[in-house]
PDB file of C-alpha atoms and ligand atoms in Angstrom:
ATOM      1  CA  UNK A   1     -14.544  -0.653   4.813  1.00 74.00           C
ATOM      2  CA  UNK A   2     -13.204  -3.162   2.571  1.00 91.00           C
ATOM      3  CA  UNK A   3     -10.356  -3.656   0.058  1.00 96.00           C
ATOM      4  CA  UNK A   4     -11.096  -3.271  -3.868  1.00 98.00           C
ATOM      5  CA  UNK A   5      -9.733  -5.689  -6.268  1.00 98.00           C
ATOM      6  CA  UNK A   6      -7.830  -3.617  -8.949  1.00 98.00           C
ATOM      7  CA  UNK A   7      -8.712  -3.625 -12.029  1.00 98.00           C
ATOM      8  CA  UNK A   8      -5.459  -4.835 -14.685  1.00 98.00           C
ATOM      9  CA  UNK A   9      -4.376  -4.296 -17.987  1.00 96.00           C
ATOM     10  CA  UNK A  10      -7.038  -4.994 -21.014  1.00 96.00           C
ATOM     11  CA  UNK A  11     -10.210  -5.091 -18.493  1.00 98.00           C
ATOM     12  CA  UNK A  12     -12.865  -2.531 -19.961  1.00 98.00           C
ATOM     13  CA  UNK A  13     -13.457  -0.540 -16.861  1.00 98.00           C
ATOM     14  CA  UNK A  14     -10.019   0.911 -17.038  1.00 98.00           C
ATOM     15  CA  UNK A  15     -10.946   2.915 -20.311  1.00 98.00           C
ATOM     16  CA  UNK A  16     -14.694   4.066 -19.323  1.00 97.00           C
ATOM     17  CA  UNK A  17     -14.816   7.527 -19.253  1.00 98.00           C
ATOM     18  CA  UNK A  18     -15.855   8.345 -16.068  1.00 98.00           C
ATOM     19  CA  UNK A  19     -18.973  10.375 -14.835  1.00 98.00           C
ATOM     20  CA  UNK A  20     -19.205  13.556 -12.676  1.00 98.00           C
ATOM     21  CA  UNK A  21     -20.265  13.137  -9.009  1.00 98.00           C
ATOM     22  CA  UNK A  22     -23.313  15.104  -8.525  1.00 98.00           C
ATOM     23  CA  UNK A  23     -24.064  14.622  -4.668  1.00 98.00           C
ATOM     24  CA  UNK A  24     -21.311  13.558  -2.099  1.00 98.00           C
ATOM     25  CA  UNK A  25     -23.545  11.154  -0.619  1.00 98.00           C
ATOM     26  CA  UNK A  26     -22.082   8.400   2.555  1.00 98.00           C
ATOM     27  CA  UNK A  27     -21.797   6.108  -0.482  1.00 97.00           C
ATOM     28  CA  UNK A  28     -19.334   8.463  -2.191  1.00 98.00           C
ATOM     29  CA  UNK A  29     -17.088   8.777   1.217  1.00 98.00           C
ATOM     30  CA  UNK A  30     -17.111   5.523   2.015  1.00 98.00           C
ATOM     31  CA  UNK A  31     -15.682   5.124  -1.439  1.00 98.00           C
ATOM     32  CA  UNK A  32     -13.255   7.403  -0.842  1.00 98.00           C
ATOM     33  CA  UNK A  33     -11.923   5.771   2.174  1.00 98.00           C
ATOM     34  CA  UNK A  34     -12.291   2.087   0.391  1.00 98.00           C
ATOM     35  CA  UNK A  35      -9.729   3.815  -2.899  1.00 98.00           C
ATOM     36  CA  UNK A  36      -7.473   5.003  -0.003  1.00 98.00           C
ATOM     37  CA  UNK A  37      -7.784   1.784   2.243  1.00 98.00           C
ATOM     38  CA  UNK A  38      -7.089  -0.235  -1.149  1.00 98.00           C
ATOM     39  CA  UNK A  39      -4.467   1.949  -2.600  1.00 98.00           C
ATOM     40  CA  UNK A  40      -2.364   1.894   0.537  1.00 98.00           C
ATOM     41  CA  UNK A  41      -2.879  -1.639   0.573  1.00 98.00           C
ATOM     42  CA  UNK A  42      -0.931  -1.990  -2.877  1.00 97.00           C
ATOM     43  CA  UNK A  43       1.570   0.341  -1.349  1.00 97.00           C
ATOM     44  CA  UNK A  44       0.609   3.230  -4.447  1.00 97.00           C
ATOM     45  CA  UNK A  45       0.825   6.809  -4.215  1.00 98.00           C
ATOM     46  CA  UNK A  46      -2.725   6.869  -6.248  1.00 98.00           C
ATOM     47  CA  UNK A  47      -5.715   5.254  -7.128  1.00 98.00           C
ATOM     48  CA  UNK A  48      -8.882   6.409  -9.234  1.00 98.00           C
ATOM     49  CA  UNK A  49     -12.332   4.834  -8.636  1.00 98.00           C
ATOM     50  CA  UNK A  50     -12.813   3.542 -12.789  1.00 98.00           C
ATOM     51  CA  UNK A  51      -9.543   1.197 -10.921  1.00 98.00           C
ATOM     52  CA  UNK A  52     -11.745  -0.855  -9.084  1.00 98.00           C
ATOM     53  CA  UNK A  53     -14.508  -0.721 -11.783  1.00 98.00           C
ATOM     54  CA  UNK A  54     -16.629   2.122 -10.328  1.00 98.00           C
ATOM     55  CA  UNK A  55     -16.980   4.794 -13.227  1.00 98.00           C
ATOM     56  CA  UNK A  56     -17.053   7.765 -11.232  1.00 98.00           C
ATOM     57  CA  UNK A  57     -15.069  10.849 -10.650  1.00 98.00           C
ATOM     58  CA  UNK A  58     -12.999   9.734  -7.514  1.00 99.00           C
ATOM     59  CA  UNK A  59      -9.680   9.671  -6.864  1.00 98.00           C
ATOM     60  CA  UNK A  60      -7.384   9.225  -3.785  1.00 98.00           C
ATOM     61  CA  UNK A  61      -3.801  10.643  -3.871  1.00 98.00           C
ATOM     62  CA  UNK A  62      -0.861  10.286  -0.954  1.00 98.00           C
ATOM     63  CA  UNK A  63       2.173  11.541  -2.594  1.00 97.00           C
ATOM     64  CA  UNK A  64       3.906  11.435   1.010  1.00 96.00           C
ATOM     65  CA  UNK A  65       4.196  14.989   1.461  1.00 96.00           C
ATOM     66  CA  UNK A  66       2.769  17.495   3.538  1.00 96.00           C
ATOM     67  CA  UNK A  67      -0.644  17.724   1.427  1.00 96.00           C
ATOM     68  CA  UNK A  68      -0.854  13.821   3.140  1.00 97.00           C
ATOM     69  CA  UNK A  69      -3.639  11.707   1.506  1.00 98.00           C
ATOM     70  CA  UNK A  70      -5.841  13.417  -0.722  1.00 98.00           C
ATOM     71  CA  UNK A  71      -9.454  12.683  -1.181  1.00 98.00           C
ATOM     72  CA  UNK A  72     -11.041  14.424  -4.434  1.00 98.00           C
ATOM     73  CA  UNK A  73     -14.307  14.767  -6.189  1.00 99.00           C
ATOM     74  CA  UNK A  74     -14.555  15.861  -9.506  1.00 98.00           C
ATOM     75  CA  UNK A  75     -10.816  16.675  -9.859  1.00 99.00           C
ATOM     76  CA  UNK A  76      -9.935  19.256 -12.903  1.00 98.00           C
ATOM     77  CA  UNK A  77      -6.558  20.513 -13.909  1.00 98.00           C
ATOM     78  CA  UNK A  78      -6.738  24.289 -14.441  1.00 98.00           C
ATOM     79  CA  UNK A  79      -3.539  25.441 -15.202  1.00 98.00           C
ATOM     80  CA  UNK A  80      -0.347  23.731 -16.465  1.00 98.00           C
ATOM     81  CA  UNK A  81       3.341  24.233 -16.587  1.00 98.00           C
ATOM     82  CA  UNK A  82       6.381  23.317 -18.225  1.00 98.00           C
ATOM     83  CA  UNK A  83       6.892  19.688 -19.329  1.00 98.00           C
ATOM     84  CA  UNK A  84       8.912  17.294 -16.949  1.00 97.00           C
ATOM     85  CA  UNK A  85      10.310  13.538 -18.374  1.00 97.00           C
ATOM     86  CA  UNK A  86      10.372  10.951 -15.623  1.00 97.00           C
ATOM     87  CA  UNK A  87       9.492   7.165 -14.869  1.00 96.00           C
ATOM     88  CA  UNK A  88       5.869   5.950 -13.960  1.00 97.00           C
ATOM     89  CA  UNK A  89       4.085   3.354 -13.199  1.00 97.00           C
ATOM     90  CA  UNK A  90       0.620   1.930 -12.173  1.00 98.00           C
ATOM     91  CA  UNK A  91      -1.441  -0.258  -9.822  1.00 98.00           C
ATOM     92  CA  UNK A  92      -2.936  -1.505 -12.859  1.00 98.00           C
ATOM     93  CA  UNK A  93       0.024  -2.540 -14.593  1.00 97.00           C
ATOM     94  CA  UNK A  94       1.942  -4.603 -12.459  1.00 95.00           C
ATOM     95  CA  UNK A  95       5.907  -4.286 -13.442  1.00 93.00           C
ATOM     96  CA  UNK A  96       5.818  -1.994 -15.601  1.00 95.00           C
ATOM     97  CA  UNK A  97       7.885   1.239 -15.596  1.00 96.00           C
ATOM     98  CA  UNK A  98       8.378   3.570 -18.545  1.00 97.00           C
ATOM     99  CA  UNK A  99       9.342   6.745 -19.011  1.00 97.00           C
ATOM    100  CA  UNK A 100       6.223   9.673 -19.473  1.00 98.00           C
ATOM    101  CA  UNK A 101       6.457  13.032 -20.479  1.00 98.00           C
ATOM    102  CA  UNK A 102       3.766  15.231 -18.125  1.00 98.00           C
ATOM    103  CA  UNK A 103       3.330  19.328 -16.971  1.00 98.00           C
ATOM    104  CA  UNK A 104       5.941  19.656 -14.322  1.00 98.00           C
ATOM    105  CA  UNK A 105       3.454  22.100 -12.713  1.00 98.00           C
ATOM    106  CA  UNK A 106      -0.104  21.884 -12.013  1.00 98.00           C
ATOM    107  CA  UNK A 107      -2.835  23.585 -10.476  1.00 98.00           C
ATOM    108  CA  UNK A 108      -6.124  21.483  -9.703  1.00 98.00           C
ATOM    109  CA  UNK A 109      -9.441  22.137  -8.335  1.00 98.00           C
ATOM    110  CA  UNK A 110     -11.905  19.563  -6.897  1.00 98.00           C
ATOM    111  CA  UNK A 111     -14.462  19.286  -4.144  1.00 98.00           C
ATOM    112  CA  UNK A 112     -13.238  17.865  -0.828  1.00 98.00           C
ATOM    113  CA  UNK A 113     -15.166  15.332   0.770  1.00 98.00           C
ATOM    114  CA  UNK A 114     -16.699  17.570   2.966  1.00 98.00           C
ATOM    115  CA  UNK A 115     -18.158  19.588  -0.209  1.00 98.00           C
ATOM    116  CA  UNK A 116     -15.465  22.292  -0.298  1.00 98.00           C
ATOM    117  CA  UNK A 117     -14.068  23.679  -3.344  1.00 98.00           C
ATOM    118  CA  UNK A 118      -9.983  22.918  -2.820  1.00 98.00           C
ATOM    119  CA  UNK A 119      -6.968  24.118  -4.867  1.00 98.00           C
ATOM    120  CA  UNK A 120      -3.796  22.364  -5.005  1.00 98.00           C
ATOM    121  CA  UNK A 121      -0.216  23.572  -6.673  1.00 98.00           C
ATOM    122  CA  UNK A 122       1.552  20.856  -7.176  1.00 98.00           C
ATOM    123  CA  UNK A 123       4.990  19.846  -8.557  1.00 97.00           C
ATOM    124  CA  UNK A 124       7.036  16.786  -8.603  1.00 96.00           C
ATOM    125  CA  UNK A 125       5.502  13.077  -7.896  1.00 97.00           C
ATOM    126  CA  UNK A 126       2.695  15.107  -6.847  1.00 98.00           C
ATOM    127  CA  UNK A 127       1.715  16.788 -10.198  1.00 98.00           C
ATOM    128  CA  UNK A 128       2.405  13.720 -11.762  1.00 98.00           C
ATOM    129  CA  UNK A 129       0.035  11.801  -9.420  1.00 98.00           C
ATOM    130  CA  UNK A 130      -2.617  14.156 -10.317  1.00 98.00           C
ATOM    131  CA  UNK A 131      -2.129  13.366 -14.595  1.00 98.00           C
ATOM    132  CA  UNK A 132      -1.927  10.021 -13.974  1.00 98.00           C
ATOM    133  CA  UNK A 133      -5.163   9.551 -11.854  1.00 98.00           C
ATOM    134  CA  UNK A 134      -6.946  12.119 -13.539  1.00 98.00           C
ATOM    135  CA  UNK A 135      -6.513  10.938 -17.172  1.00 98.00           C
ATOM    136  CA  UNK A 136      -8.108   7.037 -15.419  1.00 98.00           C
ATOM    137  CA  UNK A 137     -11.203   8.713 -15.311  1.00 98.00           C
ATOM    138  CA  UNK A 138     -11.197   9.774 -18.933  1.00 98.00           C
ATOM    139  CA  UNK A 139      -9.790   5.841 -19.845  1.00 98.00           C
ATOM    140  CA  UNK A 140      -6.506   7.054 -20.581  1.00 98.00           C
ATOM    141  CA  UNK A 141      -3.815   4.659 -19.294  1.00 98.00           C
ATOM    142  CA  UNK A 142      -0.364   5.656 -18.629  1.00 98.00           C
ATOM    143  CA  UNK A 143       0.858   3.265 -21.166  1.00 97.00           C
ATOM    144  CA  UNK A 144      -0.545   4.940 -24.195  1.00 97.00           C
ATOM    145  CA  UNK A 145       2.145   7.953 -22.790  1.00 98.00           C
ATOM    146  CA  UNK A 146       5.302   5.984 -22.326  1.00 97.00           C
ATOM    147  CA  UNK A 147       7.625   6.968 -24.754  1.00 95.00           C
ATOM    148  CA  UNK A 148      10.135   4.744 -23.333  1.00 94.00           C
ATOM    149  CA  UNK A 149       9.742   1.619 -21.462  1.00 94.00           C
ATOM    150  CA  UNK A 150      11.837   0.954 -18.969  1.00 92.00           C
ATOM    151  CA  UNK A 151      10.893  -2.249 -17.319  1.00 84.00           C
ATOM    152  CA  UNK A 152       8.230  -4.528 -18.656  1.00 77.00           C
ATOM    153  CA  UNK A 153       7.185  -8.409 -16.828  1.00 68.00           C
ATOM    154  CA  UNK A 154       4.477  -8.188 -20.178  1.00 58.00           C
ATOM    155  CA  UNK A 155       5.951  -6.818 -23.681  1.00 57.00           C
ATOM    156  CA  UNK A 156       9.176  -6.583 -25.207  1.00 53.00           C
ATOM    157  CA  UNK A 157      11.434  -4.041 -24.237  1.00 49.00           C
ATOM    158  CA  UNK A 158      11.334  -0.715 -26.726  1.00 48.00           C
ATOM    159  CA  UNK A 159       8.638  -1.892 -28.739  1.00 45.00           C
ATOM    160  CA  UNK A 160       6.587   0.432 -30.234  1.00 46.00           C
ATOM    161  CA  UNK A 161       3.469  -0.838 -30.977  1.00 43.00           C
ATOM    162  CA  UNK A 162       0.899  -1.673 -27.528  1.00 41.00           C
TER     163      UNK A 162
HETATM  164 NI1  LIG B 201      -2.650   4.197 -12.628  1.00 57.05          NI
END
């Protein structure tokens, strides 16, 4: 196993769209365990594989709650509810925190490592993990959300324009 370097800010990985895993091959779980092994590493509650330049549908979730870490294939949100305003931020963005608007309720379906189909309910930093990661493997950053930024090492403050 090995940590990934993380991909930041303008690189071009972080907006490939990425493809569907077909087979879950050893390649794909060691993967898996390398996005966890790395994203723990950074101390983040997510991490999606087009993050460490691998344009795949992978993505590793520990929200510190009893779902612990979550290991998904192919993730899809299937049903959405209500709208929830709260602060985010990203491994890829280093100090920055702004304020996104996201479902405060969401139901997703993926495959499991092991090739099960899984459903998870989630609210909270949970659901919010899921948006986040899930919109990385379409190249959608959390940054083009913010409606408010709250802390930022890289722009000004309230400006509008990215
Ligand atoms: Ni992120």
């Amino acid at each position: 196993m090995a940590i990934r370097v993380i991909r930041t800010k303008e690189d071009p990985a972080l907006r490939e769209v990425a493809l569907e895993v077909k087979k879950i091959t050893p390649q794909v779980r060691k993967l898996l365990d390398e996005l966890a092994e790395t994203m723990y590493a950074a101390e983040g509650v997510g991490l999606a594989a087009p993050q460490v330049g691998i344009a795949k549908r992978l993505i590793v979730i520990d929200a510190q709650d009893q779902n612990g870490l979550l290991k998904l294939i192919n993730p899809l949100i299937i049903e959405r509810k209500g709208k929830e305003k709260a602060p985010e931020g990203c491994l890829s963005f280093p100090g920055v925190v702004g304020e996104v608007e996201r479902d405060e309720i969401v139901t997703v379906q993926a495959t499991d490592p092991d090739g099960h189909t899984v459903q998870i309910c989630a609210s909270g930093l949970l659901a919010r993990a899921f948006q986040h990661e899930i919109d990385h493997l379409d190249g959608i950053l959390f940054v083009d959300r913010v409606t408010c930024f709250i802390s930022d090492e890289n722009r000004e403050v309230g400006r509008e324009e990215a």
